[in-house]
Amino acid sequence: MTDGEYFETIYRGASRDRYRLGWTKPGPDPMITRWLESTAAPPPSRAMVVACGVGDDAEHLAARGWDVAAFDVSPTAIEWARDRSPHSTVDYSVEDLFALPEKWHRAFDLVVEVWTIQSIQPQQAKEAMSAIAELVADNGTLLVSTLTSSDSGREAGPPWPVDPAALDAFVAAGLTEIRRDEGHTTYRSVGRLEVEFRRV
């Protein structure tokens, strides 16, 4: 089963109950709300939400004046996001992270990635980070939130918490790390990491 088939099965099985998904929460990710309220946030322009799920992060950015595109590999997730916000200005689409439209290449001033890398097979993580980095425009910002662990003996995922050092793949893809904030979770040996990158 591919990652796309796996997540489509989960979204279908949730029967429009977001709390059966296992990873959703009400409202936008706190990383996004804090960044928008900080002095680092520029005036609204073009934004992309990677693996947008049911659309909370995308809708929050749109409500703050951003011109938002958002995608997910699951058709059911995208249909659900559209139905939740029938008057939305967000441009939702079904896309594969590893085969994104050429028109998106370095086209977004803000790219948001919340819990996507950890949901992808570890052997594909570096390729995934490179694909996400290529969405970021010159002088644009990438916000990343992921679970992390350096415990190689953890059980198989998903999710597969990412070794913090592995996020250097974003730097190798041409971005500069601006800020890194570490947090804790209720799971043994698993943390949460928020990182801000910029293409300078």
mmCIF file of C-alpha atoms in Angstrom:
data_model
loop_
_atom_site.group_PDB
_atom_site.id
_atom_site.type_symbol
_atom_site.label_atom_id
_atom_site.label_comp_id
_atom_site.label_asym_id
_atom_site.label_seq_id
_atom_site.Cartn_x
_atom_site.Cartn_y
_atom_site.Cartn_z
ATOM 1 C CA MET A 1 0.000 0.000 0.000
ATOM 2 C CA THR A 2 1.373 3.412 -0.953
ATOM 3 C CA ASP A 3 1.343 6.394 1.414
ATOM 4 C CA GLY A 4 -1.456 7.895 -0.659
ATOM 5 C CA GLU A 5 -3.592 4.778 -0.423
ATOM 6 C CA TYR A 6 -2.894 4.524 3.302
ATOM 7 C CA PHE A 7 -4.075 8.053 4.071
ATOM 8 C CA GLU A 8 -7.053 7.826 1.724
ATOM 9 C CA THR A 9 -8.163 4.724 3.633
ATOM 10 C CA ILE A 10 -7.892 6.589 6.941
ATOM 11 C CA TYR A 11 -9.817 9.643 5.740
ATOM 12 C CA ARG A 12 -12.580 7.487 4.275
ATOM 13 C CA GLY A 13 -12.769 5.390 7.422
ATOM 14 C CA ALA A 14 -13.153 8.492 9.609
ATOM 15 C CA SER A 15 -16.626 9.112 8.112
ATOM 16 C CA ARG A 16 -16.264 12.887 8.515
ATOM 17 C CA ASP A 17 -15.402 12.581 12.226
ATOM 18 C CA ARG A 18 -12.107 14.470 12.474
ATOM 19 C CA TYR A 19 -11.329 13.037 15.895
ATOM 20 C CA ARG A 20 -11.121 9.549 14.410
ATOM 21 C CA LEU A 21 -8.138 10.608 12.319
ATOM 22 C CA GLY A 22 -5.735 10.515 15.254
ATOM 23 C CA TRP A 23 -3.782 13.661 14.414
ATOM 24 C CA THR A 24 -6.245 16.500 13.942
ATOM 25 C CA LYS A 25 -7.051 19.151 16.497
ATOM 26 C CA PRO A 26 -9.534 22.009 16.517
ATOM 27 C CA GLY A 27 -8.202 25.153 14.926
ATOM 28 C CA PRO A 28 -4.864 25.978 13.298
ATOM 29 C CA ASP A 29 -1.514 24.719 14.503
ATOM 30 C CA PRO A 30 -0.147 26.965 17.287
ATOM 31 C CA MET A 31 3.118 27.390 15.386
ATOM 32 C CA ILE A 32 1.240 29.253 12.675
ATOM 33 C CA THR A 33 -0.728 31.518 14.995
ATOM 34 C CA ARG A 34 2.421 32.461 16.930
ATOM 35 C CA TRP A 35 4.325 33.242 13.732
ATOM 36 C CA LEU A 36 1.516 35.405 12.352
ATOM 37 C CA GLU A 37 1.485 37.404 15.566
ATOM 38 C CA SER A 38 5.263 37.854 15.615
ATOM 39 C CA THR A 39 7.378 40.598 14.112
ATOM 40 C CA ALA A 40 8.783 38.022 11.669
ATOM 41 C CA ALA A 41 5.532 37.803 9.717
ATOM 42 C CA PRO A 42 5.472 39.892 6.525
ATOM 43 C CA PRO A 43 2.312 41.362 4.978
ATOM 44 C CA PRO A 44 0.051 38.621 3.567
ATOM 45 C CA SER A 45 0.981 37.288 0.148
ATOM 46 C CA ARG A 46 1.046 33.770 -1.391
ATOM 47 C CA ALA A 47 1.001 30.785 0.966
ATOM 48 C CA MET A 48 1.030 27.011 0.517
ATOM 49 C CA VAL A 49 -0.111 24.447 3.079
ATOM 50 C CA VAL A 50 1.467 21.040 2.520
ATOM 51 C CA ALA A 51 -0.682 17.968 3.262
ATOM 52 C CA CYS A 52 -3.491 20.232 4.430
ATOM 53 C CA GLY A 53 -5.867 17.546 5.683
ATOM 54 C CA VAL A 54 -9.286 19.008 6.520
ATOM 55 C CA GLY A 55 -8.059 22.573 6.066
ATOM 56 C CA ASP A 56 -7.721 24.274 9.454
ATOM 57 C CA ASP A 57 -4.296 25.786 8.789
ATOM 58 C CA ALA A 58 -5.197 26.862 5.260
ATOM 59 C CA GLU A 59 -8.443 28.511 6.337
ATOM 60 C CA HIS A 60 -6.726 30.373 9.164
ATOM 61 C CA LEU A 61 -4.160 31.839 6.784
ATOM 62 C CA ALA A 62 -6.874 32.800 4.316
ATOM 63 C CA ALA A 63 -8.818 34.539 7.090
ATOM 64 C CA ARG A 64 -5.697 36.565 7.833
ATOM 65 C CA GLY A 65 -5.552 37.813 4.250
ATOM 66 C CA TRP A 66 -3.187 35.327 2.625
ATOM 67 C CA ASP A 67 -3.709 34.022 -0.918
ATOM 68 C CA VAL A 68 -3.630 30.326 -0.015
ATOM 69 C CA ALA A 69 -3.162 27.145 -2.010
ATOM 70 C CA ALA A 70 -3.298 23.810 -0.196
ATOM 71 C CA PHE A 71 -2.988 20.184 -1.208
ATOM 72 C CA ASP A 72 -3.274 16.692 0.144
ATOM 73 C CA VAL A 73 -2.669 13.277 -1.382
ATOM 74 C CA SER A 74 -6.101 12.111 -0.194
ATOM 75 C CA PRO A 75 -9.086 13.058 -2.407
ATOM 76 C CA THR A 76 -11.393 12.459 0.559
ATOM 77 C CA ALA A 77 -9.434 14.940 2.698
ATOM 78 C CA ILE A 78 -9.692 17.625 0.024
ATOM 79 C CA GLU A 79 -13.417 17.020 -0.496
ATOM 80 C CA TRP A 80 -13.896 17.217 3.268
ATOM 81 C CA ALA A 81 -11.921 20.484 3.507
ATOM 82 C CA ARG A 82 -13.990 22.061 0.730
ATOM 83 C CA ASP A 83 -17.271 20.937 2.294
ATOM 84 C CA ARG A 84 -16.277 22.334 5.687
ATOM 85 C CA SER A 85 -15.677 25.778 4.169
ATOM 86 C CA PRO A 86 -17.984 26.104 1.133
ATOM 87 C CA HIS A 87 -17.210 29.823 0.675
ATOM 88 C CA SER A 88 -13.480 29.417 1.106
ATOM 89 C CA THR A 89 -10.960 31.351 -0.965
ATOM 90 C CA VAL A 90 -8.380 28.574 -0.534
ATOM 91 C CA ASP A 91 -7.338 26.827 -3.751
ATOM 92 C CA TYR A 92 -7.511 23.170 -2.668
ATOM 93 C CA SER A 93 -6.160 20.380 -4.869
ATOM 94 C CA VAL A 94 -5.242 16.698 -4.755
ATOM 95 C CA GLU A 95 -1.508 16.327 -5.376
ATOM 96 C CA ASP A 96 1.387 13.972 -4.749
ATOM 97 C CA LEU A 97 4.240 15.648 -2.879
ATOM 98 C CA PHE A 98 6.714 13.831 -5.103
ATOM 99 C CA ALA A 99 5.137 15.064 -8.351
ATOM 100 C CA LEU A 100 4.024 18.642 -7.722
ATOM 101 C CA PRO A 101 2.971 21.029 -10.521
ATOM 102 C CA GLU A 102 5.835 22.935 -12.118
ATOM 103 C CA LYS A 103 3.925 26.209 -11.649
ATOM 104 C CA TRP A 104 4.443 25.834 -7.878
ATOM 105 C CA HIS A 105 8.236 25.835 -8.168
ATOM 106 C CA ARG A 106 9.518 28.514 -5.732
ATOM 107 C CA ALA A 107 6.159 30.275 -6.005
ATOM 108 C CA PHE A 108 5.142 30.803 -2.366
ATOM 109 C CA ASP A 109 6.220 33.419 0.155
ATOM 110 C CA LEU A 110 5.082 31.181 3.011
ATOM 111 C CA VAL A 111 5.044 27.382 3.055
ATOM 112 C CA VAL A 112 3.590 25.525 6.036
ATOM 113 C CA GLU A 113 4.448 21.886 6.786
ATOM 114 C CA VAL A 114 2.819 20.382 9.882
ATOM 115 C CA TRP A 115 3.438 16.696 10.673
ATOM 116 C CA THR A 116 4.004 15.674 7.048
ATOM 117 C CA ILE A 117 7.610 14.482 7.038
ATOM 118 C CA GLN A 118 7.001 12.154 9.974
ATOM 119 C CA SER A 119 4.128 10.548 8.063
ATOM 120 C CA ILE A 120 6.280 9.514 5.103
ATOM 121 C CA GLN A 121 8.415 6.384 4.855
ATOM 122 C CA PRO A 122 11.822 7.279 6.391
ATOM 123 C CA GLN A 123 13.710 6.356 3.226
ATOM 124 C CA GLN A 124 11.732 9.052 1.403
ATOM 125 C CA ALA A 125 12.110 11.785 4.014
ATOM 126 C CA LYS A 126 15.057 13.531 2.377
ATOM 127 C CA GLU A 127 13.270 13.610 -0.987
ATOM 128 C CA ALA A 128 10.145 14.938 0.730
ATOM 129 C CA MET A 129 12.074 17.762 2.381
ATOM 130 C CA SER A 130 13.667 18.703 -0.919
ATOM 131 C CA ALA A 131 10.237 18.804 -2.600
ATOM 132 C CA ILE A 132 8.831 21.011 0.149
ATOM 133 C CA ALA A 133 11.834 23.355 0.001
ATOM 134 C CA GLU A 134 11.311 23.865 -3.726
ATOM 135 C CA LEU A 135 7.940 25.472 -3.025
ATOM 136 C CA VAL A 136 9.594 28.376 -1.172
ATOM 137 C CA ALA A 137 10.099 31.574 -3.158
ATOM 138 C CA ASP A 138 13.146 33.829 -2.901
ATOM 139 C CA ASN A 139 13.011 35.571 0.504
ATOM 140 C CA GLY A 140 10.158 33.209 1.410
ATOM 141 C CA THR A 141 9.621 31.369 4.700
ATOM 142 C CA LEU A 142 9.082 27.696 5.492
ATOM 143 C CA LEU A 143 7.515 26.740 8.818
ATOM 144 C CA VAL A 144 8.035 23.107 9.851
ATOM 145 C CA SER A 145 6.474 21.278 12.782
ATOM 146 C CA THR A 146 7.341 17.636 13.337
ATOM 147 C CA LEU A 147 7.685 14.961 15.977
ATOM 148 C CA THR A 148 11.299 14.064 16.606
ATOM 149 C CA SER A 149 13.266 11.218 18.114
ATOM 150 C CA SER A 150 16.848 10.037 17.920
ATOM 151 C CA ASP A 151 15.798 6.605 19.248
ATOM 152 C CA SER A 152 16.503 4.262 16.336
ATOM 153 C CA GLY A 153 14.815 1.430 18.211
ATOM 154 C CA ARG A 154 11.342 2.935 18.105
ATOM 155 C CA GLU A 155 8.531 0.836 16.688
ATOM 156 C CA ALA A 156 7.582 1.170 13.047
ATOM 157 C CA GLY A 157 5.245 4.009 12.093
ATOM 158 C CA PRO A 158 3.540 5.949 10.877
ATOM 159 C CA PRO A 159 4.362 8.265 12.363
ATOM 160 C CA TRP A 160 8.115 7.996 12.154
ATOM 161 C CA PRO A 161 9.490 10.763 14.410
ATOM 162 C CA VAL A 162 12.363 12.461 12.626
ATOM 163 C CA ASP A 163 15.919 12.673 13.921
ATOM 164 C CA PRO A 164 16.411 16.446 14.474
ATOM 165 C CA ALA A 165 19.672 16.334 12.536
ATOM 166 C CA ALA A 166 17.791 15.056 9.491
ATOM 167 C CA LEU A 167 16.105 18.441 9.083
ATOM 168 C CA ASP A 168 19.435 19.708 7.764
ATOM 169 C CA ALA A 169 18.113 18.350 4.457
ATOM 170 C CA PHE A 170 16.193 21.623 4.171
ATOM 171 C CA VAL A 171 19.503 23.499 4.390
ATOM 172 C CA ALA A 172 21.010 21.199 1.787
ATOM 173 C CA ALA A 173 18.022 22.108 -0.407
ATOM 174 C CA GLY A 174 18.995 25.781 -0.304
ATOM 175 C CA LEU A 175 17.213 27.164 2.758
ATOM 176 C CA THR A 176 18.688 28.910 5.801
ATOM 177 C CA GLU A 177 17.594 27.947 9.296
ATOM 178 C CA ILE A 178 16.349 30.997 11.198
ATOM 179 C CA ARG A 179 14.887 29.569 14.384
ATOM 180 C CA ARG A 180 14.509 26.193 16.097
ATOM 181 C CA ASP A 181 12.235 25.590 19.095
ATOM 182 C CA GLU A 182 12.110 22.251 20.877
ATOM 183 C CA GLY A 183 9.137 21.001 22.868
ATOM 184 C CA HIS A 184 7.976 17.910 24.705
ATOM 185 C CA THR A 185 5.212 15.368 24.157
ATOM 186 C CA THR A 186 3.592 12.803 26.417
ATOM 187 C CA TYR A 187 5.407 9.991 24.591
ATOM 188 C CA ARG A 188 8.673 8.534 25.831
ATOM 189 C CA SER A 189 11.715 9.648 23.820
ATOM 190 C CA VAL A 190 9.557 11.717 21.439
ATOM 191 C CA GLY A 191 9.756 15.491 21.198
ATOM 192 C CA ARG A 192 8.215 18.160 19.026
ATOM 193 C CA LEU A 193 10.312 20.505 16.950
ATOM 194 C CA GLU A 194 9.317 23.748 15.239
ATOM 195 C CA VAL A 195 11.767 25.214 12.749
ATOM 196 C CA GLU A 196 11.633 28.354 10.638
ATOM 197 C CA PHE A 197 13.636 28.389 7.413
ATOM 198 C CA ARG A 198 14.075 31.099 4.790
ATOM 199 C CA ARG A 199 15.335 31.208 1.230
ATOM 200 C CA VAL A 200 17.776 34.134 1.335
#
